[in-house]
mmCIF file of C-alpha atoms in Angstrom:
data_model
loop_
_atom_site.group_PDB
_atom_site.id
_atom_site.type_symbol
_atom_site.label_atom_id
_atom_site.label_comp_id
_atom_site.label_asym_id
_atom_site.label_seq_id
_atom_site.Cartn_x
_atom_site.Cartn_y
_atom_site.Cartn_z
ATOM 1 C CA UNK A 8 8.916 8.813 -13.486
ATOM 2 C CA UNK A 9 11.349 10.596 -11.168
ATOM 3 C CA UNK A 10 11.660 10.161 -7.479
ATOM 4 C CA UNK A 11 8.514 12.302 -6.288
ATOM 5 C CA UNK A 12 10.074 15.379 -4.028
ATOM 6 C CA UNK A 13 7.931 17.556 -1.765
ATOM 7 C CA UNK A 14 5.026 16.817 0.669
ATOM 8 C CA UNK A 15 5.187 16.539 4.580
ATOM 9 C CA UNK A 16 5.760 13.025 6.370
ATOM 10 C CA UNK A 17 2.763 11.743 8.170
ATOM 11 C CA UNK A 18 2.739 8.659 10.886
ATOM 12 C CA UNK A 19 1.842 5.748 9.361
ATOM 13 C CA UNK A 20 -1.602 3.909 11.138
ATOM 14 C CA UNK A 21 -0.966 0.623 13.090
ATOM 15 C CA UNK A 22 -2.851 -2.436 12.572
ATOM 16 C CA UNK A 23 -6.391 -2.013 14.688
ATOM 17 C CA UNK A 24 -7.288 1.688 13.434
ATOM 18 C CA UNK A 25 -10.646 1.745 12.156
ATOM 19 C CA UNK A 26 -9.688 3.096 9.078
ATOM 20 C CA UNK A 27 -7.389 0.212 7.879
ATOM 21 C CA UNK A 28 -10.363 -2.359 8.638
ATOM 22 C CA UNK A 29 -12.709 -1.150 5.896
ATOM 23 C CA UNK A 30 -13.273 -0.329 2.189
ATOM 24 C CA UNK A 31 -11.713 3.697 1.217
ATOM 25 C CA UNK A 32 -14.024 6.050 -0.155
ATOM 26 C CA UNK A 33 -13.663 6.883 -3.672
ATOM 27 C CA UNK A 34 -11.997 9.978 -5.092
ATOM 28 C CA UNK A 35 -14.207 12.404 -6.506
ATOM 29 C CA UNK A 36 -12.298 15.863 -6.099
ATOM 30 C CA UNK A 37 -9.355 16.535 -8.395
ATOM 31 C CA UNK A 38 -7.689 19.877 -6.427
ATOM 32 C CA UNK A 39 -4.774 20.709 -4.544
ATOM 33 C CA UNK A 40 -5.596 19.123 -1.774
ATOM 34 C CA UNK A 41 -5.464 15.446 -3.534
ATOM 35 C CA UNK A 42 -2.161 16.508 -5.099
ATOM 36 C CA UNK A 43 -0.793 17.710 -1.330
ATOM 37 C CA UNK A 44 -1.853 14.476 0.016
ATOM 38 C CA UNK A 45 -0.460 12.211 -3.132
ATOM 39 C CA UNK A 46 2.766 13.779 -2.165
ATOM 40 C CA UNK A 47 2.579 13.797 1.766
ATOM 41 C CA UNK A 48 1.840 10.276 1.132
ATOM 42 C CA UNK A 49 4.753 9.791 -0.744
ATOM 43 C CA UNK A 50 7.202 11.548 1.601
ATOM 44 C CA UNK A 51 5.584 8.912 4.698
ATOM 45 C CA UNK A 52 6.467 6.307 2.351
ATOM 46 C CA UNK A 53 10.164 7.132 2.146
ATOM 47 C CA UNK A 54 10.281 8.472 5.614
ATOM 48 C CA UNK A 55 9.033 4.826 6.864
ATOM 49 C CA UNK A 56 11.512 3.228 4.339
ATOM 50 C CA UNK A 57 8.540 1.549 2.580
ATOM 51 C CA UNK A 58 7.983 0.582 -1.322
ATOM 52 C CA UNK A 59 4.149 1.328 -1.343
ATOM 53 C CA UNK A 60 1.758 2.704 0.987
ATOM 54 C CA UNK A 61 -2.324 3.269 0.982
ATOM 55 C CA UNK A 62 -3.470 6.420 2.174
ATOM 56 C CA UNK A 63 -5.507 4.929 4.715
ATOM 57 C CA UNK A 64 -2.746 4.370 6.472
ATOM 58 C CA UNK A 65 -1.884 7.831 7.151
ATOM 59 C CA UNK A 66 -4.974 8.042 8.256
ATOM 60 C CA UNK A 67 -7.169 8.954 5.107
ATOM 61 C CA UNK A 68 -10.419 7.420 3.876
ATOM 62 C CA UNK A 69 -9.581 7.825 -0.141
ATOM 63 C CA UNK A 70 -8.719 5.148 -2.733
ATOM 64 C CA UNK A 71 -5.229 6.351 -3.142
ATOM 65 C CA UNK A 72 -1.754 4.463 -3.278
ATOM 66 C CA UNK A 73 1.651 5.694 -3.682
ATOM 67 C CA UNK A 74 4.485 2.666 -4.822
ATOM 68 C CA UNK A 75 8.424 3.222 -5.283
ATOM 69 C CA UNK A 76 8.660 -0.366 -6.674
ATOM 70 C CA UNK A 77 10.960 -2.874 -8.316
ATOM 71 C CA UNK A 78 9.578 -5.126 -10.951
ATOM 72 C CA UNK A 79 11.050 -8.977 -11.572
ATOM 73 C CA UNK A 80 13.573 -6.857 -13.694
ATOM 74 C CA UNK A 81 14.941 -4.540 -11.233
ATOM 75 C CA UNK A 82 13.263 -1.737 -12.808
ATOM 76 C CA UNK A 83 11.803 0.374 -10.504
ATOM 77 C CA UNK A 84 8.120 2.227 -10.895
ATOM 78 C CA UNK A 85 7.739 4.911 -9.150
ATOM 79 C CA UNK A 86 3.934 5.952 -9.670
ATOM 80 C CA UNK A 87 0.721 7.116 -7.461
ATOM 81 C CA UNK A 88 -3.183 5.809 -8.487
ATOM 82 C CA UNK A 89 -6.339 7.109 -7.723
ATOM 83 C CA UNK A 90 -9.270 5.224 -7.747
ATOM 84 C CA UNK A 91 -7.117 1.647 -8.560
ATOM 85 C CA UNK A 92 -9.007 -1.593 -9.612
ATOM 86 C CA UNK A 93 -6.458 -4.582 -9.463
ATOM 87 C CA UNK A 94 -6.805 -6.814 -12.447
ATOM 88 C CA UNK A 95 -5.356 -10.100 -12.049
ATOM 89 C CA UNK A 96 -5.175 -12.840 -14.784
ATOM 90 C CA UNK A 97 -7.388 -15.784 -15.578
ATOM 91 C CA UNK A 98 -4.868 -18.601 -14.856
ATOM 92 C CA UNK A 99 -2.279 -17.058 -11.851
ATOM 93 C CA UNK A 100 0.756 -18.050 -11.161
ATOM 94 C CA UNK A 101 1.194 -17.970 -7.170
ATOM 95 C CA UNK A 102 4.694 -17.021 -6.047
ATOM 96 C CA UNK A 103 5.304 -16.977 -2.257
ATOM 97 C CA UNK A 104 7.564 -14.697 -0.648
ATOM 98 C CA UNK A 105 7.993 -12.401 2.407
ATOM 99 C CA UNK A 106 5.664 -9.898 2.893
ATOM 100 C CA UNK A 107 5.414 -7.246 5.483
ATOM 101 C CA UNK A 108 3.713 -3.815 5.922
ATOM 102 C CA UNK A 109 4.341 -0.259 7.649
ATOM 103 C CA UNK A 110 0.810 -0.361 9.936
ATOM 104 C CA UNK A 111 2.529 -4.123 11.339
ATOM 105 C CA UNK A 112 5.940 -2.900 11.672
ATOM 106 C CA UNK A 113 8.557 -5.281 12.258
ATOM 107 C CA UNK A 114 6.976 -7.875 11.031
ATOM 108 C CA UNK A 115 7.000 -10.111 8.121
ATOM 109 C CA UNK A 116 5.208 -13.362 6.842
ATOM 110 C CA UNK A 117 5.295 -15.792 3.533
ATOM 111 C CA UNK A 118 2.635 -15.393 1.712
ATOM 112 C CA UNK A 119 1.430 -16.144 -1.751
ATOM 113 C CA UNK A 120 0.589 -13.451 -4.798
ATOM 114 C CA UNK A 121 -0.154 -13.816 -8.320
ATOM 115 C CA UNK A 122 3.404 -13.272 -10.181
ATOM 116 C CA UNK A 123 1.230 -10.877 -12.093
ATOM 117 C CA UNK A 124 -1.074 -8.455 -11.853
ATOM 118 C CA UNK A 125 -2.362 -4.573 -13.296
ATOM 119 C CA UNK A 126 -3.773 -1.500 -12.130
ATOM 120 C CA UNK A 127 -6.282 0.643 -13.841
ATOM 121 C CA UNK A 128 -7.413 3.718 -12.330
ATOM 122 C CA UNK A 129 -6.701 7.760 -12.687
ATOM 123 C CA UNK A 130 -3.951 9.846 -11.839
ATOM 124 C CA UNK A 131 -4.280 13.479 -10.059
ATOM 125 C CA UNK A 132 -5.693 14.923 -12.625
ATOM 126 C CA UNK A 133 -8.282 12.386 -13.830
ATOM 127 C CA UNK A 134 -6.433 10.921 -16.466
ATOM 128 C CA UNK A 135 -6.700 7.122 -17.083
ATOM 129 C CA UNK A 136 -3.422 5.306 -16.318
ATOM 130 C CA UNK A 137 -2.627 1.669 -16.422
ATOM 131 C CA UNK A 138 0.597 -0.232 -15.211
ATOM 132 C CA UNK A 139 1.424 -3.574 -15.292
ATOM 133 C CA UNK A 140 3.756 -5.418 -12.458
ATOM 134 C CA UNK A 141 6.161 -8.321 -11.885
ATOM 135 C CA UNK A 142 7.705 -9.432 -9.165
ATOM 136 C CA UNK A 143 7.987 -7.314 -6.141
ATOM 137 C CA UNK A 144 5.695 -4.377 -8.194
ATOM 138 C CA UNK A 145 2.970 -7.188 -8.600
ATOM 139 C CA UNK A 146 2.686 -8.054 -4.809
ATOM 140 C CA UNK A 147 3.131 -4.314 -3.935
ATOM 141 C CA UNK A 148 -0.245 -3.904 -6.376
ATOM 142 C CA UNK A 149 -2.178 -6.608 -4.320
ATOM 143 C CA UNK A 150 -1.033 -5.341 -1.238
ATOM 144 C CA UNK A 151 -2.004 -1.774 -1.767
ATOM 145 C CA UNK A 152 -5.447 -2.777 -3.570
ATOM 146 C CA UNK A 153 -6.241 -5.159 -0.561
ATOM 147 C CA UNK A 154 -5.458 -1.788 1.809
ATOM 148 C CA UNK A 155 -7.613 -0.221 0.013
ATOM 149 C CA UNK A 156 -10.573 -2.704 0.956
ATOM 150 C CA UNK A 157 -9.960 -2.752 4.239
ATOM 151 C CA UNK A 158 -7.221 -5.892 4.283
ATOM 152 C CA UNK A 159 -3.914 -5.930 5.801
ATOM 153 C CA UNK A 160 -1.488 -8.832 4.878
ATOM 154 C CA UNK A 161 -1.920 -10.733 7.979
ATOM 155 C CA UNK A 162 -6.019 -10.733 7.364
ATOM 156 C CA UNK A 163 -5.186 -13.503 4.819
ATOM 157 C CA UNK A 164 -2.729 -15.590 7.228
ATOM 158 C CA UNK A 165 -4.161 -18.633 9.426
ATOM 159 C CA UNK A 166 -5.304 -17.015 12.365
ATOM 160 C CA UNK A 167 -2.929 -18.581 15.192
ATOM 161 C CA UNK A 168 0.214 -16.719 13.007
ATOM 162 C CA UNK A 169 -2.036 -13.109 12.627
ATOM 163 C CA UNK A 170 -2.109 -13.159 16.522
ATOM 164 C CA UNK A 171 1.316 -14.375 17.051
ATOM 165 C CA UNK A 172 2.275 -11.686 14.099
ATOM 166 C CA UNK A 173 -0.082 -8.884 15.913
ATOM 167 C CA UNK A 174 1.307 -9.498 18.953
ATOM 168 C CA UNK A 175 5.128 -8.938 18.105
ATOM 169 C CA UNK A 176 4.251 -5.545 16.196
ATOM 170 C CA UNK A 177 2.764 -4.053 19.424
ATOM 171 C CA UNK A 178 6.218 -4.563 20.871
ATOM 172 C CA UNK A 179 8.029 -2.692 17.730
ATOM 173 C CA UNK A 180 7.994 1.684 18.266
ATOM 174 C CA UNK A 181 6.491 1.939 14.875
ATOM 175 C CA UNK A 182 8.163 3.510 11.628
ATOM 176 C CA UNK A 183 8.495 6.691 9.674
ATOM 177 C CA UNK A 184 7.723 10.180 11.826
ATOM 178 C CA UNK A 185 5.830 9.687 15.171
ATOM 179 C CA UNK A 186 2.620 11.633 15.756
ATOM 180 C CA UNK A 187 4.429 13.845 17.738
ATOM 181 C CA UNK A 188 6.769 14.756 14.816
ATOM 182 C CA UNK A 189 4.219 14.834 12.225
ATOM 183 C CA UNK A 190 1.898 17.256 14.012
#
């Protein structure tokens, strides 16, 4: 796939909006607005500098994620999916490495992910899609999925380094456009 062009930058949620705290509706409705949105979503993405983002956090309650993502090759996938179910295998191999996320900007953490992992789900127009990840495309897969079900990557941290994580981010202006510039 080619670099996705088009779509309007949105600010990304912080850590603490309602929205980012619980499970995304399903996608039902296959129009124009879920193809403006895919590609809003992936302009806020590359506005914020990101490699993946769930459209919860700009704001929407749909099971949506955008990634722009390098595999354990260097290959990069560059790929939205609607309606994702994260398939993980039987016997994982955990691989810890820095982790951070647009909605706690300025932040990062270690944290382990299966080396591995899949997506099934649809694209814009229905269609069944699967891809498989590596590497940094394999923890961008968990991290979206776990957006999508209301978890941000500090949710599965102890809790004395989420609050001491939490409480830096408030200090950091945020990333991508501001509300102000998005509206």
């Amino acid at each position: 796939m080619e670099r996705h062009a088009g779509g309007t930058a949105r600010p990304i949620t912080r850590y603490g909006t309602p929205v980012l705290h619980r499970r995304c509706a399903p996608v039902t409705v296959f129009d124009d607005a879920l193809a403006a949105l895919v590609a809003d979503m992936f302009a806020s993405m590359y506005a914020a500098h990101g490699v993946g983002l769930a459209a919860n956090q700009v704001g929407v309650d749909a099971r949506i994620f955008v990634v722009d993502c390098p595999d354990a090759t260097g290959a990069h996938t560059i790929a939205h999916v609607v309606n994702p179910v994260l398939h993980l295998p039987e016997h994982r191999e955990l691989v810890t490495d820095t982790e951070g996320c647009l909605s706690v900007p300025g932040q990062q953490a270690d944290l382990a992910r299966s080396a591995t992992a899949a997506v099934t789900g649809v694209d814009l127009h229905g269609e069944p899609i699967r891809l498989d990840g590596t590497g940094t495309l394999a923890r961008c897969f968990q991290h979206e999925v776990d957006h999508l079900d209301g978890l941000a990557y500090v949710d599965r941290l102890p809790v004395k380094q989420r609050k001491q994580i939490l409480a830096a981010s408030t200090e950091h202006p945020g990333v991508g456009v501001s509300a102000r510039e998005g509206n």
